[in-house]
Short mmCIF file of C-alpha atoms and ligand atoms in Angstrom, two decimals:
data_model
loop_
_atom_site.label_atom_id
_atom_site.label_comp_id
_atom_site.label_asym_id
_atom_site.label_seq_id
_atom_site.Cartn_x
_atom_site.Cartn_y
_atom_site.Cartn_z
CA UNK A 1 0.00 0.00 0.00
CA UNK A 2 1.42 3.35 -1.12
CA UNK A 3 -1.53 5.75 -1.31
CA UNK A 4 -4.66 6.57 0.66
CA UNK A 5 -7.78 5.10 -0.95
CA UNK A 6 -9.85 7.96 0.45
CA UNK A 7 -7.86 11.05 -0.54
CA UNK A 8 -5.08 9.76 -2.84
CA UNK A 9 -2.20 11.17 -0.78
CA UNK A 10 0.79 9.14 0.47
CA UNK A 11 0.44 6.72 3.37
CA UNK A 12 3.19 5.76 5.77
CA UNK A 13 3.49 3.03 8.36
CA UNK A 14 3.07 4.12 11.94
CA UNK A 15 1.52 2.94 15.20
CA UNK A 16 -1.67 4.98 15.75
CA UNK A 17 -2.36 6.38 19.21
CA UNK A 18 -3.97 3.74 21.42
CA UNK A 19 -2.86 0.96 19.07
CA UNK A 20 0.15 -1.33 19.27
CA UNK A 21 0.63 -2.36 15.65
CA UNK A 22 2.10 -0.75 12.60
CA UNK A 23 -0.70 0.39 10.29
CA UNK A 24 -0.81 2.24 7.02
CA UNK A 25 -1.92 5.76 7.96
CA UNK A 26 -2.65 8.60 5.54
CA UNK A 27 -0.22 11.49 5.99
CA UNK A 28 -2.93 13.90 4.86
CA UNK A 29 -6.43 12.83 6.01
CA UNK A 30 -5.16 10.52 8.79
CA UNK A 31 -7.36 7.58 7.74
CA UNK A 32 -6.02 4.35 9.22
CA UNK A 33 -6.06 1.56 6.63
CA UNK A 34 -6.47 -1.71 8.53
CA UNK A 35 -5.54 -4.98 6.87
CA UNK A 36 -7.20 -8.17 8.07
CA UNK A 37 -7.25 -11.88 7.25
CA UNK A 38 -9.55 -13.10 4.50
CA UNK A 39 -11.93 -16.03 4.70
CA UNK A 40 -11.71 -18.87 2.19
CA UNK A 41 -15.01 -20.78 2.12
CA UNK A 42 -15.68 -24.05 0.37
CA UNK A 43 -17.25 -27.47 0.49
CA UNK A 44 -16.38 -31.13 0.61
CA UNK A 45 -19.08 -32.54 -1.70
CA UNK A 46 -19.92 -36.16 -0.88
CA UNK A 47 -21.60 -38.75 -3.09
CA UNK A 48 -21.85 -42.13 -1.39
CA UNK A 49 -18.29 -43.22 -0.66
CA UNK A 50 -16.78 -40.67 -3.03
CA UNK A 51 -15.80 -37.02 -2.69
CA UNK A 52 -15.54 -34.34 -5.35
CA UNK A 53 -12.21 -32.73 -6.15
CA UNK A 54 -11.28 -30.05 -8.69
CA UNK A 55 -8.00 -29.88 -10.63
CA UNK A 56 -6.89 -26.28 -10.56
CA UNK A 57 -6.74 -24.34 -13.84
CA UNK A 58 -5.22 -21.30 -12.11
CA UNK A 59 -2.22 -20.39 -10.03
CA UNK A 60 -1.24 -20.95 -7.33
CA UNK A 61 -0.95 -24.74 -7.54
CA UNK A 62 -2.02 -25.06 -11.16
CA UNK A 63 -2.74 -28.71 -11.98
CA UNK A 64 -3.09 -29.80 -8.35
CA UNK A 65 -6.33 -31.11 -6.85
CA UNK A 66 -8.41 -29.16 -4.38
CA UNK A 67 -11.84 -28.85 -2.86
CA UNK A 68 -14.07 -26.17 -4.41
CA UNK A 69 -13.35 -23.07 -2.33
CA UNK A 70 -12.52 -19.42 -2.69
CA UNK A 71 -12.62 -16.03 -1.04
CA UNK A 72 -15.84 -15.23 0.77
CA UNK A 73 -17.47 -12.10 -0.68
CA UNK A 74 -19.16 -9.22 1.07
CA UNK A 75 -22.91 -9.60 1.58
CA UNK A 76 -22.97 -13.39 1.84
CA UNK A 77 -22.96 -15.99 4.60
CA UNK A 78 -20.36 -18.74 4.93
CA UNK A 79 -22.90 -21.29 3.75
CA UNK A 80 -23.79 -19.17 0.72
CA UNK A 81 -20.10 -18.67 -0.06
CA UNK A 82 -19.37 -22.41 0.13
CA UNK A 83 -22.31 -23.21 -2.16
CA UNK A 84 -21.38 -20.46 -4.62
CA UNK A 85 -17.76 -21.60 -4.88
CA UNK A 86 -18.94 -25.16 -5.49
CA UNK A 87 -21.19 -23.99 -8.28
CA UNK A 88 -18.48 -21.84 -9.83
CA UNK A 89 -15.58 -24.30 -9.69
CA UNK A 90 -17.35 -27.64 -10.06
CA UNK A 91 -20.67 -26.60 -11.66
CA UNK A 92 -22.21 -28.68 -8.88
CA UNK A 93 -24.86 -28.13 -6.26
CA UNK A 94 -24.44 -29.22 -2.65
CA UNK A 95 -27.14 -29.46 0.00
CA UNK A 96 -27.22 -30.00 3.77
CA UNK A 97 -24.01 -28.05 4.17
CA UNK A 98 -22.57 -28.45 7.65
CA UNK A 99 -19.53 -26.78 9.17
CA UNK A 100 -16.55 -29.14 9.29
CA UNK A 101 -13.06 -27.60 9.40
CA UNK A 102 -12.08 -24.07 10.42
CA UNK A 103 -8.38 -23.66 9.69
CA UNK A 104 -6.30 -20.60 10.54
CA UNK A 105 -3.38 -20.03 8.18
CA UNK A 106 -1.55 -17.04 9.67
CA UNK A 107 1.33 -17.37 7.19
CA UNK A 108 -0.96 -16.15 4.42
CA UNK A 109 -3.49 -14.25 6.58
CA UNK A 110 -6.39 -16.55 5.78
CA UNK A 111 -9.03 -18.56 7.60
CA UNK A 112 -10.30 -21.56 5.64
CA UNK A 113 -13.83 -22.73 6.39
CA UNK A 114 -14.83 -26.01 4.77
CA UNK A 115 -18.28 -27.57 4.97
CA UNK A 116 -19.48 -31.10 4.33
CA UNK A 117 -22.29 -31.27 1.79
CA UNK A 118 -24.28 -33.78 -0.22
CA UNK A 119 -23.58 -33.57 -3.95
CA UNK A 120 -26.92 -33.16 -5.73
CA UNK A 121 -27.76 -35.63 -8.54
CA UNK A 122 -24.09 -36.52 -9.16
CA UNK A 123 -23.94 -33.60 -11.57
CA UNK A 124 -20.67 -31.76 -11.97
CA UNK A 125 -18.19 -30.53 -14.52
CA UNK A 126 -15.22 -28.22 -14.75
CA UNK A 127 -15.91 -24.56 -14.08
CA UNK A 128 -13.67 -21.90 -15.56
CA UNK A 129 -11.08 -22.20 -12.76
CA UNK A 130 -10.89 -26.00 -13.01
CA UNK A 131 -9.20 -28.32 -15.54
CA UNK A 132 -11.17 -31.37 -14.40
CA UNK A 133 -13.64 -32.29 -11.70
CA UNK A 134 -13.89 -35.88 -10.52
CA UNK A 135 -15.29 -38.09 -7.77
CA UNK A 136 -12.71 -40.09 -5.78
CA UNK A 137 -12.96 -42.99 -3.36
CA UNK A 138 -10.55 -42.86 -0.42
CA UNK A 139 -8.04 -45.17 -2.14
CA UNK A 140 -8.19 -43.10 -5.32
CA UNK A 141 -7.34 -39.71 -3.76
CA UNK A 142 -4.17 -38.26 -5.34
CA UNK A 143 -2.62 -37.50 -1.95
CA UNK A 144 0.67 -36.26 -3.38
CA UNK A 145 -1.12 -33.86 -5.72
CA UNK A 146 -3.35 -32.01 -3.25
CA UNK A 147 -3.01 -28.26 -3.71
CA UNK A 148 -3.22 -26.99 -0.13
CA UNK A 149 -2.50 -28.30 3.35
CA UNK A 150 -5.91 -27.16 4.62
CA UNK A 151 -7.54 -29.33 1.96
CA UNK A 152 -5.35 -32.33 2.77
CA UNK A 153 -6.05 -32.00 6.51
CA UNK A 154 -9.77 -31.82 5.81
CA UNK A 155 -9.77 -34.89 3.53
CA UNK A 156 -7.69 -36.91 6.03
CA UNK A 157 -10.09 -36.12 8.85
CA UNK A 158 -13.10 -36.83 6.67
CA UNK A 159 -12.04 -40.37 5.78
CA UNK A 160 -11.14 -41.10 9.41
CA UNK A 161 -14.45 -39.71 10.66
CA UNK A 162 -16.41 -41.71 8.07
CA UNK A 163 -15.27 -44.90 9.79
CA UNK A 164 -16.89 -43.67 13.03
CA UNK A 165 -19.85 -41.99 11.35
CA UNK A 166 -19.30 -38.85 13.43
CA UNK A 167 -18.18 -35.54 11.97
CA UNK A 168 -17.17 -33.05 14.65
CA UNK A 169 -16.15 -29.50 13.80
CA UNK A 170 -12.40 -28.95 13.88
CA UNK A 171 -10.59 -25.74 14.76
CA UNK A 172 -7.10 -26.24 13.33
CA UNK A 173 -4.05 -24.10 12.77
CA UNK A 174 -1.45 -24.36 10.06
CA UNK A 175 1.80 -23.06 11.43
CA UNK A 176 3.69 -20.27 9.78
CA UNK A 177 6.32 -21.42 7.32
CA UNK B 1 -12.87 3.95 -2.00
CA UNK B 2 -11.84 6.79 -4.36
CA UNK B 3 -8.18 6.22 -5.18
CA UNK B 4 -5.87 3.32 -5.99
CA UNK B 5 -3.73 2.35 -3.01
CA UNK B 6 -0.98 1.20 -5.38
CA UNK B 7 -0.58 4.15 -7.76
CA UNK B 8 -2.78 6.92 -6.29
CA UNK B 9 -4.91 7.40 -9.41
CA UNK B 10 -8.72 7.33 -9.49
CA UNK B 11 -10.63 4.06 -9.20
CA UNK B 12 -14.03 3.36 -10.68
CA UNK B 13 -16.51 0.56 -10.17
CA UNK B 14 -16.66 -2.01 -12.93
CA UNK B 15 -17.05 -5.74 -13.43
CA UNK B 16 -13.61 -7.13 -14.34
CA UNK B 17 -13.35 -9.62 -17.19
CA UNK B 18 -14.17 -13.12 -15.98
CA UNK B 19 -15.84 -11.75 -12.85
CA UNK B 20 -19.51 -11.10 -12.13
CA UNK B 21 -19.35 -8.47 -9.40
CA UNK B 22 -18.71 -4.76 -9.30
CA UNK B 23 -15.20 -4.10 -8.01
CA UNK B 24 -13.13 -1.01 -7.51
CA UNK B 25 -10.66 -1.06 -10.39
CA UNK B 26 -7.84 1.43 -10.96
CA UNK B 27 -8.33 3.43 -14.15
CA UNK B 28 -4.56 3.70 -14.50
CA UNK B 29 -2.71 0.57 -13.30
CA UNK B 30 -5.80 -1.71 -13.52
CA UNK B 31 -5.32 -3.15 -10.03
CA UNK B 32 -8.56 -4.74 -8.80
CA UNK B 33 -9.26 -3.79 -5.18
CA UNK B 34 -11.25 -6.63 -3.67
CA UNK B 35 -13.24 -6.07 -0.49
CA UNK B 36 -14.01 -9.02 1.73
CA UNK B 37 -15.73 -9.76 5.06
CA UNK B 38 -13.75 -9.35 8.25
CA UNK B 39 -13.52 -11.84 11.09
CA UNK B 40 -14.46 -10.83 14.62
CA UNK B 41 -12.88 -13.26 17.09
CA UNK B 42 -13.59 -13.47 20.80
CA UNK B 43 -14.25 -15.64 23.80
CA UNK B 44 -16.94 -16.58 26.25
CA UNK B 45 -14.88 -16.80 29.47
CA UNK B 46 -16.41 -19.19 32.00
CA UNK B 47 -15.82 -19.34 35.76
CA UNK B 48 -17.97 -21.99 37.42
CA UNK B 49 -21.57 -21.01 36.77
CA UNK B 50 -20.67 -17.48 35.73
CA UNK B 51 -19.57 -15.88 32.45
CA UNK B 52 -17.53 -12.76 31.88
CA UNK B 53 -19.04 -9.77 30.10
CA UNK B 54 -17.57 -6.37 29.25
CA UNK B 55 -19.46 -3.08 29.25
CA UNK B 56 -18.41 -1.21 26.13
CA UNK B 57 -16.49 2.05 26.49
CA UNK B 58 -16.56 2.66 22.72
CA UNK B 59 -19.06 3.04 19.92
CA UNK B 60 -20.95 1.31 18.51
CA UNK B 61 -23.15 0.26 21.42
CA UNK B 62 -21.38 2.32 24.07
CA UNK B 63 -22.56 1.23 27.55
CA UNK B 64 -23.96 -2.12 26.38
CA UNK B 65 -22.57 -5.47 27.49
CA UNK B 66 -20.64 -7.78 25.21
CA UNK B 67 -18.22 -10.67 25.14
CA UNK B 68 -14.57 -9.72 24.69
CA UNK B 69 -14.09 -9.81 20.90
CA UNK B 70 -12.65 -7.75 18.09
CA UNK B 71 -11.24 -7.85 14.60
CA UNK B 72 -8.83 -10.67 13.90
CA UNK B 73 -5.42 -9.32 12.85
CA UNK B 74 -3.07 -10.51 10.17
CA UNK B 75 -0.48 -13.06 11.29
CA UNK B 76 -2.54 -14.67 14.04
CA UNK B 77 -4.79 -17.69 14.43
CA UNK B 78 -8.42 -17.55 15.55
CA UNK B 79 -7.45 -18.94 18.95
CA UNK B 80 -4.69 -16.35 19.33
CA UNK B 81 -7.09 -13.57 18.29
CA UNK B 82 -9.74 -14.68 20.80
CA UNK B 83 -7.17 -14.83 23.61
CA UNK B 84 -5.68 -11.46 22.66
CA UNK B 85 -9.04 -9.71 22.58
CA UNK B 86 -9.88 -11.17 25.99
CA UNK B 87 -6.63 -9.85 27.39
CA UNK B 88 -7.13 -6.42 25.83
CA UNK B 89 -10.77 -5.84 26.74
CA UNK B 90 -11.07 -7.74 30.03
CA UNK B 91 -7.44 -7.93 31.17
CA UNK B 92 -8.17 -11.63 31.59
CA UNK B 93 -6.58 -14.86 30.47
CA UNK B 94 -8.59 -17.78 29.10
CA UNK B 95 -7.39 -21.32 28.59
CA UNK B 96 -8.76 -24.43 26.86
CA UNK B 97 -10.35 -22.30 24.16
CA UNK B 98 -12.74 -24.31 22.02
CA UNK B 99 -14.69 -23.23 18.98
CA UNK B 100 -18.35 -22.56 19.80
CA UNK B 101 -20.29 -20.20 17.50
CA UNK B 102 -19.47 -19.18 13.95
CA UNK B 103 -21.94 -16.48 12.94
CA UNK B 104 -22.16 -14.89 9.49
CA UNK B 105 -23.45 -11.32 9.54
CA UNK B 106 -23.72 -10.37 5.86
CA UNK B 107 -25.40 -7.05 6.66
CA UNK B 108 -22.11 -5.74 8.03
CA UNK B 109 -19.76 -8.07 6.11
CA UNK B 110 -18.48 -9.86 9.19
CA UNK B 111 -18.04 -13.40 10.47
CA UNK B 112 -18.07 -13.67 14.26
CA UNK B 113 -16.15 -16.57 15.77
CA UNK B 114 -16.64 -17.07 19.51
CA UNK B 115 -14.84 -19.64 21.61
CA UNK B 116 -15.60 -21.08 25.03
CA UNK B 117 -12.71 -20.72 27.46
CA UNK B 118 -11.91 -21.18 31.13
CA UNK B 119 -11.21 -17.90 32.89
CA UNK B 120 -7.83 -18.19 34.62
CA UNK B 121 -7.64 -17.40 38.37
CA UNK B 122 -10.83 -15.27 38.29
CA UNK B 123 -8.66 -12.30 37.42
CA UNK B 124 -10.12 -9.56 35.26
CA UNK B 125 -10.63 -5.85 35.04
CA UNK B 126 -11.66 -3.23 32.53
CA UNK B 127 -9.33 -2.78 29.56
CA UNK B 128 -9.22 0.51 27.71
CA UNK B 129 -12.24 -0.34 25.55
CA UNK B 130 -14.39 -1.41 28.53
CA UNK B 131 -16.18 0.59 31.24
CA UNK B 132 -16.64 -2.44 33.50
CA UNK B 133 -16.00 -6.16 33.39
CA UNK B 134 -18.11 -8.49 35.51
CA UNK B 135 -19.02 -12.14 36.03
CA UNK B 136 -22.72 -12.99 35.63
CA UNK B 137 -24.82 -16.01 36.51
CA UNK B 138 -27.54 -16.89 34.01
CA UNK B 139 -30.24 -15.06 35.99
CA UNK B 140 -28.05 -11.98 36.29
CA UNK B 141 -27.36 -11.48 32.56
CA UNK B 142 -28.58 -8.05 31.42
CA UNK B 143 -30.43 -9.53 28.43
CA UNK B 144 -31.90 -6.21 27.31
CA UNK B 145 -28.49 -4.52 27.38
CA UNK B 146 -26.49 -6.94 25.23
CA UNK B 147 -24.59 -5.04 22.54
CA UNK B 148 -24.82 -7.42 19.57
CA UNK B 149 -27.14 -10.16 18.34
CA UNK B 150 -24.23 -12.54 17.77
CA UNK B 151 -23.32 -12.20 21.45
CA UNK B 152 -26.90 -12.71 22.59
CA UNK B 153 -27.31 -15.82 20.41
CA UNK B 154 -24.08 -17.22 21.80
CA UNK B 155 -25.04 -16.61 25.43
CA UNK B 156 -28.51 -18.11 24.91
CA UNK B 157 -27.06 -21.26 23.42
CA UNK B 158 -24.41 -21.48 26.12
CA UNK B 159 -26.88 -21.53 29.00
CA UNK B 160 -29.08 -24.06 27.19
CA UNK B 161 -26.11 -26.29 26.41
CA UNK B 162 -24.88 -26.10 30.02
CA UNK B 163 -28.00 -27.96 31.10
CA UNK B 164 -27.04 -30.84 28.80
CA UNK B 165 -23.31 -30.55 29.38
CA UNK B 166 -22.67 -30.71 25.63
CA UNK B 167 -21.32 -27.80 23.61
CA UNK B 168 -21.58 -28.40 19.87
CA UNK B 169 -20.21 -25.91 17.36
CA UNK B 170 -22.88 -23.74 15.75
CA UNK B 171 -22.85 -22.28 12.27
CA UNK B 172 -25.43 -19.48 12.41
CA UNK B 173 -26.50 -16.63 10.18
CA UNK B 174 -27.87 -13.26 11.16
CA UNK B 175 -30.12 -12.07 8.38
CA UNK B 176 -29.60 -8.78 6.64
CA UNK B 177 -31.54 -5.91 8.12
ZN1 LIG C 1 -6.04 10.14 3.02
ZN1 LIG C 2 -3.58 2.09 -9.63
#
């Protein structure tokens, strides 16, 4: 950040009065420009003993497999965001979405929120950000080609929890790297 | 938003190619300035049959009671953010933090994440953003002076769940108003 989005003058980094962190502050109008983590919302679409993965058509991690997920937008709920991302990336509908993993990733200033959902009518195909979309049984998952650690952690827990038939909500952290 | 934070030139609202939402886009350097929901993280500190509330010393909702919570910062986890806010607003430490309510509030573009925690040593006092900090039994809660709906929903569920001794994680939405 170089300039104030309100008045267009230069910003500099300083600790505002009453604060204890460096912020971008406008030298002219004194607006403080806070920067905060972003939420990545998505789903783990389930069809019987298979789960839906998308092969990424975009960077980062082009060509690796992921769950349909993306940045939550203003004016939507987490559930709406997870359903929207599933529609956009996998051209699939999910129902009965339930919160599953909440994963803090401080290294990239993100919180990933993934929900279990039932894939509707086994209908899916590659959205514009996906090369392929496929259903995988546990023994078919391309574990060494999973795009993100949050996705891998979620899939690992899912297949363990399936054996018990209980799906708690997890609050997990991915350490800084 | 009026100006580009990268180059200082004017921004205008347009739908970028491949997108379907209005974004602020720089007329000069073409940077797209995304705006996303912010995470409010906090705790519900428990001491025996009492919970800790803070009377707000700041707007909005000056003078109303709330749980210690505030905007999650970059470079921290949800658990760290909840503990930090509790220290800042109630000068209290909480341990054994566990995820409890995750509440989407699309009307203000926020996601509230509140965690149950054990208040350490019954030590607390008003931080700079609080007028008072007090422990309340269920029948002492000032229900008509609770600052935010997300806090009220969380407290209501907590006292119900106490009766059963089971504290599931809730994914709730507060409708637009
Ligand atoms: Zn300014
Ligand atoms: Zn620009």
